[in-house]
CSV table of C-alpha atoms and ligand atoms in Angstrom, one decimal:
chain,number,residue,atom,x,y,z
A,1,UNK,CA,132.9,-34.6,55.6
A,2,UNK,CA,130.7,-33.5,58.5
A,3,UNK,CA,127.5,-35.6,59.2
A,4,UNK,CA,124.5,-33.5,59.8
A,5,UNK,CA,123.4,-34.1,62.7
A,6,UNK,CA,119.3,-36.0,62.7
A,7,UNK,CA,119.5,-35.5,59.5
A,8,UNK,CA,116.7,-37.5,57.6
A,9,UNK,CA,117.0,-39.0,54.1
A,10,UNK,CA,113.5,-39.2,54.2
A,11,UNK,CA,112.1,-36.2,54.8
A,12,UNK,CA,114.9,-34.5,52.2
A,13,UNK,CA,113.5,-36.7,49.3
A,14,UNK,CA,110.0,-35.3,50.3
A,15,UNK,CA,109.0,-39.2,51.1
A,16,UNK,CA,108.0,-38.5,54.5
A,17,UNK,CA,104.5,-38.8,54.5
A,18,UNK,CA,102.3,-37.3,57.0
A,19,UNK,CA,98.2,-37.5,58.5
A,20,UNK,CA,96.5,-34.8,59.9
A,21,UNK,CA,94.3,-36.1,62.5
A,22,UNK,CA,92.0,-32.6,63.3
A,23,UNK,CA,89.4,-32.2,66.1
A,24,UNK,CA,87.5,-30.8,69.0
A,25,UNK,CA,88.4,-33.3,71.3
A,26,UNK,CA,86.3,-31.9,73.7
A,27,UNK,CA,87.2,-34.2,75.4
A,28,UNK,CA,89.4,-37.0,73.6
A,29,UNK,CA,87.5,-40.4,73.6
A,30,UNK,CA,88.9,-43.9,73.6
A,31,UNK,CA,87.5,-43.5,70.2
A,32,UNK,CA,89.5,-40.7,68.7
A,33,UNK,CA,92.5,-42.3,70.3
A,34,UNK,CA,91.9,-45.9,68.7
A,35,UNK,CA,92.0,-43.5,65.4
A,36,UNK,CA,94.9,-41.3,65.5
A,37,UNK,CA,96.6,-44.7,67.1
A,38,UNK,CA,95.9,-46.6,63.6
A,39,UNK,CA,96.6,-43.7,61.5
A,40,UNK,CA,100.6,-44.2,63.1
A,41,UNK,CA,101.0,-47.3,62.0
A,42,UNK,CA,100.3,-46.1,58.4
A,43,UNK,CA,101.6,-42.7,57.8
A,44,UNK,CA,105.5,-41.9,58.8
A,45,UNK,CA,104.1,-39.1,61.1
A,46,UNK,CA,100.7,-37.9,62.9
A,47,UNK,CA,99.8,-34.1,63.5
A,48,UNK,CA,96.7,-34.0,65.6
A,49,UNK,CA,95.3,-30.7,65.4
A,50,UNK,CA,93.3,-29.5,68.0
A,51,UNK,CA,90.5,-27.1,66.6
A,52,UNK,CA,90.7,-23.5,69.1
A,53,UNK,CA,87.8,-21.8,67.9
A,54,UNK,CA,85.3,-24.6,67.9
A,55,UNK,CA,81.4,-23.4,66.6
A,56,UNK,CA,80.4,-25.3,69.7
A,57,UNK,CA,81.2,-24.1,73.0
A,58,UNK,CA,84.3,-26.2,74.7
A,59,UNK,CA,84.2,-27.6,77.9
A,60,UNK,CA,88.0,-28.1,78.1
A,61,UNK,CA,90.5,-24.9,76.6
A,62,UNK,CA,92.7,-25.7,74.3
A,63,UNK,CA,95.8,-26.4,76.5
A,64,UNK,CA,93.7,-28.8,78.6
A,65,UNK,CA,92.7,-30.1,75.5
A,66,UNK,CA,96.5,-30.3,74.1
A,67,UNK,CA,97.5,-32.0,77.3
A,68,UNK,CA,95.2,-34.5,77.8
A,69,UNK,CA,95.9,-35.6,74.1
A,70,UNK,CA,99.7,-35.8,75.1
A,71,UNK,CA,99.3,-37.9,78.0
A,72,UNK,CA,96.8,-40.3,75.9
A,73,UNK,CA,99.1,-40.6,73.3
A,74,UNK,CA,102.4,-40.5,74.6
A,75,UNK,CA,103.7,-44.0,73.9
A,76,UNK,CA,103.1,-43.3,69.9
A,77,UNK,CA,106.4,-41.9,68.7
A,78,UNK,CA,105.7,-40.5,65.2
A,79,UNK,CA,102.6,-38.6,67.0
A,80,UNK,CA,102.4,-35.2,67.7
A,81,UNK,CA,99.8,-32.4,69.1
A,82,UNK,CA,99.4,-29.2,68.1
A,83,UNK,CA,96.3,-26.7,67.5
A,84,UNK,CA,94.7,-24.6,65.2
A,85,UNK,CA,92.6,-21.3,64.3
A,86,UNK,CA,90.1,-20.5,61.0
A,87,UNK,CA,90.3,-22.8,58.2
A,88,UNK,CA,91.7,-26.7,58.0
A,89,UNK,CA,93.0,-26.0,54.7
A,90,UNK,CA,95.1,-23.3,55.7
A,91,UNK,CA,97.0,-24.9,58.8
A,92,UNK,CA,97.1,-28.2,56.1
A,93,UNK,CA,99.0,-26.0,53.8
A,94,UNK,CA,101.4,-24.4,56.7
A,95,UNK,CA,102.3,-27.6,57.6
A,96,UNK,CA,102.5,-29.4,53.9
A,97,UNK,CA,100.2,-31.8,54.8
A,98,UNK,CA,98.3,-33.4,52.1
A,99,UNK,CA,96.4,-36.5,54.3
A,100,UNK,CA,93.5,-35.9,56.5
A,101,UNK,CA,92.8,-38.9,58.2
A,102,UNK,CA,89.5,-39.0,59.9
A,103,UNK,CA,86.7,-41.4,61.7
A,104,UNK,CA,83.6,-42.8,60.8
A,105,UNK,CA,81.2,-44.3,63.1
A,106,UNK,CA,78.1,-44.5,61.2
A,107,UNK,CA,76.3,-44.0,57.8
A,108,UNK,CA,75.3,-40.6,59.5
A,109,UNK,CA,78.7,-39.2,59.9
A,110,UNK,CA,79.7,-40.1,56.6
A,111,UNK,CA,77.1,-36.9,54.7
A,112,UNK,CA,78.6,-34.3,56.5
A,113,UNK,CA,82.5,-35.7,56.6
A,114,UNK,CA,82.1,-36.0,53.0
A,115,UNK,CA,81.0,-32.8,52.9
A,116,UNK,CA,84.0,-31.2,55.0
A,117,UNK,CA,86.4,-33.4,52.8
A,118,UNK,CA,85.1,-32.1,49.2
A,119,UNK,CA,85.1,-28.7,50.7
A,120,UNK,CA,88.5,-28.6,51.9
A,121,UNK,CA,89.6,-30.7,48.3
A,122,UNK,CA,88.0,-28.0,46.6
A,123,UNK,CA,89.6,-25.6,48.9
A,124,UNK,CA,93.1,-26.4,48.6
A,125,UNK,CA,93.8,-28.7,45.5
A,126,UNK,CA,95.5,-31.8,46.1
A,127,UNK,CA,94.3,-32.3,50.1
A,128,UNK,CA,92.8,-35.9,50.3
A,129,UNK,CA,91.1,-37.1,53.1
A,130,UNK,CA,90.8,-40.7,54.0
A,131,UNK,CA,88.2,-42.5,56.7
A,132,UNK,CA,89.3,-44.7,59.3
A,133,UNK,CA,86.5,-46.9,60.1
A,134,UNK,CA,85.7,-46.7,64.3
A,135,UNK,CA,86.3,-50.0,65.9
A,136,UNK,CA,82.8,-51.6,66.9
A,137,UNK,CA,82.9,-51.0,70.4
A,138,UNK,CA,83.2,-47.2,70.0
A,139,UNK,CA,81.1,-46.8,67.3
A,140,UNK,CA,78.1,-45.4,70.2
A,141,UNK,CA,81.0,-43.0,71.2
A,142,UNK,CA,80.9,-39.4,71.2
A,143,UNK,CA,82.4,-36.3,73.3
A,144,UNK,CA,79.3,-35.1,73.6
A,145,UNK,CA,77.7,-38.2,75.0
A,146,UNK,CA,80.5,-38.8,77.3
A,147,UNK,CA,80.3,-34.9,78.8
A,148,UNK,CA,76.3,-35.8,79.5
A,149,UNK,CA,77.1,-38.9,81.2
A,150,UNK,CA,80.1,-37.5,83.1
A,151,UNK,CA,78.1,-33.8,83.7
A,152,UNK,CA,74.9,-36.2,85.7
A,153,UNK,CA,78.1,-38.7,87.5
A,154,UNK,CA,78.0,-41.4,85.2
A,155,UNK,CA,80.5,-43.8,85.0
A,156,UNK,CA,82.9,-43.3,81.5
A,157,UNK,CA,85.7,-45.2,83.0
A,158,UNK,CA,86.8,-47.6,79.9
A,159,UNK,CA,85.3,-44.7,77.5
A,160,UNK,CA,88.0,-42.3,77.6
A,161,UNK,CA,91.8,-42.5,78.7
A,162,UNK,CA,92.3,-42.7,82.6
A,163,UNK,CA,93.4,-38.6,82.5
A,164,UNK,CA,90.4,-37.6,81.1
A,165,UNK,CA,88.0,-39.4,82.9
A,166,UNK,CA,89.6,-37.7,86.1
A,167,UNK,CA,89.9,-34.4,84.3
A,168,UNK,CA,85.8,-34.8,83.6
A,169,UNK,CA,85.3,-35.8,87.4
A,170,UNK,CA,87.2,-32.2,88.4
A,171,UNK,CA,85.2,-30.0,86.0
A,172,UNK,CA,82.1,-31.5,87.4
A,173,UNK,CA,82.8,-31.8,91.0
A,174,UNK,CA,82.6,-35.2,91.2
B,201,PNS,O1,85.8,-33.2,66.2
B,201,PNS,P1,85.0,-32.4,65.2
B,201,PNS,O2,84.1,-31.4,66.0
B,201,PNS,O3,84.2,-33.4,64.4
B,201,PNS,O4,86.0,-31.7,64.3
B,201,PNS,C1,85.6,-30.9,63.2
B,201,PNS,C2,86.7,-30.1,62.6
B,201,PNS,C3,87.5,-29.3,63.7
B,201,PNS,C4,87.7,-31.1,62.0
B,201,PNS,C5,86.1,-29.2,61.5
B,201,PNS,O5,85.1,-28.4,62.1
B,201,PNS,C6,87.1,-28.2,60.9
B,201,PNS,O6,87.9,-28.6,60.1
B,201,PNS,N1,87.0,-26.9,61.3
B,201,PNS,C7,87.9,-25.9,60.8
B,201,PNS,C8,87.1,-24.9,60.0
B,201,PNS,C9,87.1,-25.3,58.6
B,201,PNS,O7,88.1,-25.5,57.9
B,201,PNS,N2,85.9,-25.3,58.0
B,201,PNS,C10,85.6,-25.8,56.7
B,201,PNS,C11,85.6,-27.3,56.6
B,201,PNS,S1,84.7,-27.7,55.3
């Protein structure tokens, strides 16, 4: 008989399990990376989804976005990028995800995530999210912080991967 060729045993019993790790990443923090890097070693695979139509206004597009993510997380195997337009739910459903993994840094994030996650539950039956809890040392870390910091040439090196810091200094001249 003919092997298949990377055929999976796995995935064809349906016991591949897989997180969705979604975002703005505007830009990617040491923080989000410390999250998504933990979420590998317990799900089978990682989709990070990079939101494209973020309420906010985004400093980085979507591809620079996409590839600064890639570079940061290039030595995780079972991780990878992609983006996404309207409603969580419905990319979670196009991709048969059922696991939302995402980060808490503080009692204050925790009202609106548990929001967002009983929405999207209520949304699409069945989608669970789960919280990561952020390391110590990034708990004070946001995108937003780090563009202020970066937009007045502060330093973020050791706040963000390498790329990004350097991706920062070109957007503001620095
Ligand atoms: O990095 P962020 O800004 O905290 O990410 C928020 C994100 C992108 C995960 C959230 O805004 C989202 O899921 N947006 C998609 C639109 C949507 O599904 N809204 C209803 C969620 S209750």
């Amino acid at each position: 008989m003919k092997k298949r060729k990377n055929h999976d045993p796995r995935r064809s019993r349906g016991l591949v399990v897989t997180a969705l790790c979604p975002g703005s990443f505007d830009p990617p923090t040491n923080g989000h990376i410390d999250v998504i890097e933990r979420a590998s070693h317990l799900f089978d695979e990682v989709v990070v989804a990079v939101i494209a139509n973020p309420s906010k206004d985004s400093l980085f597009s979507v591809e620079e976005r996409h590839r600064l993510l890639a570079g940061a997380l290039a030595r995780l195997g079972n991780v990878r990028i992609d983006s996404f337009d309207g409603l969580l739910v419905d990319f979670a459903r196009s991709q048969q995800i059922s696991a939302v993994v995402k980060g808490l840094r503080a009692v204050s994030d925790f009202e609106y995530e548990l929001q967002m996650a009983q929405m999207n539950a209520a949304l699409l039956e069945g989608l669970e999210t789960m919280f990561l809890t952020a390391k110590p040392s990034w708990a004070f870390l946001s995108s937003s912080l780090v563009k202020e910091v970066a937009r007045f040439g502060g330093a973020v090196d050791g706040l963000v991967p390498e790329e990004v810091s350097k991706a920062l200094a070109a957007k503001y001249g620095h």
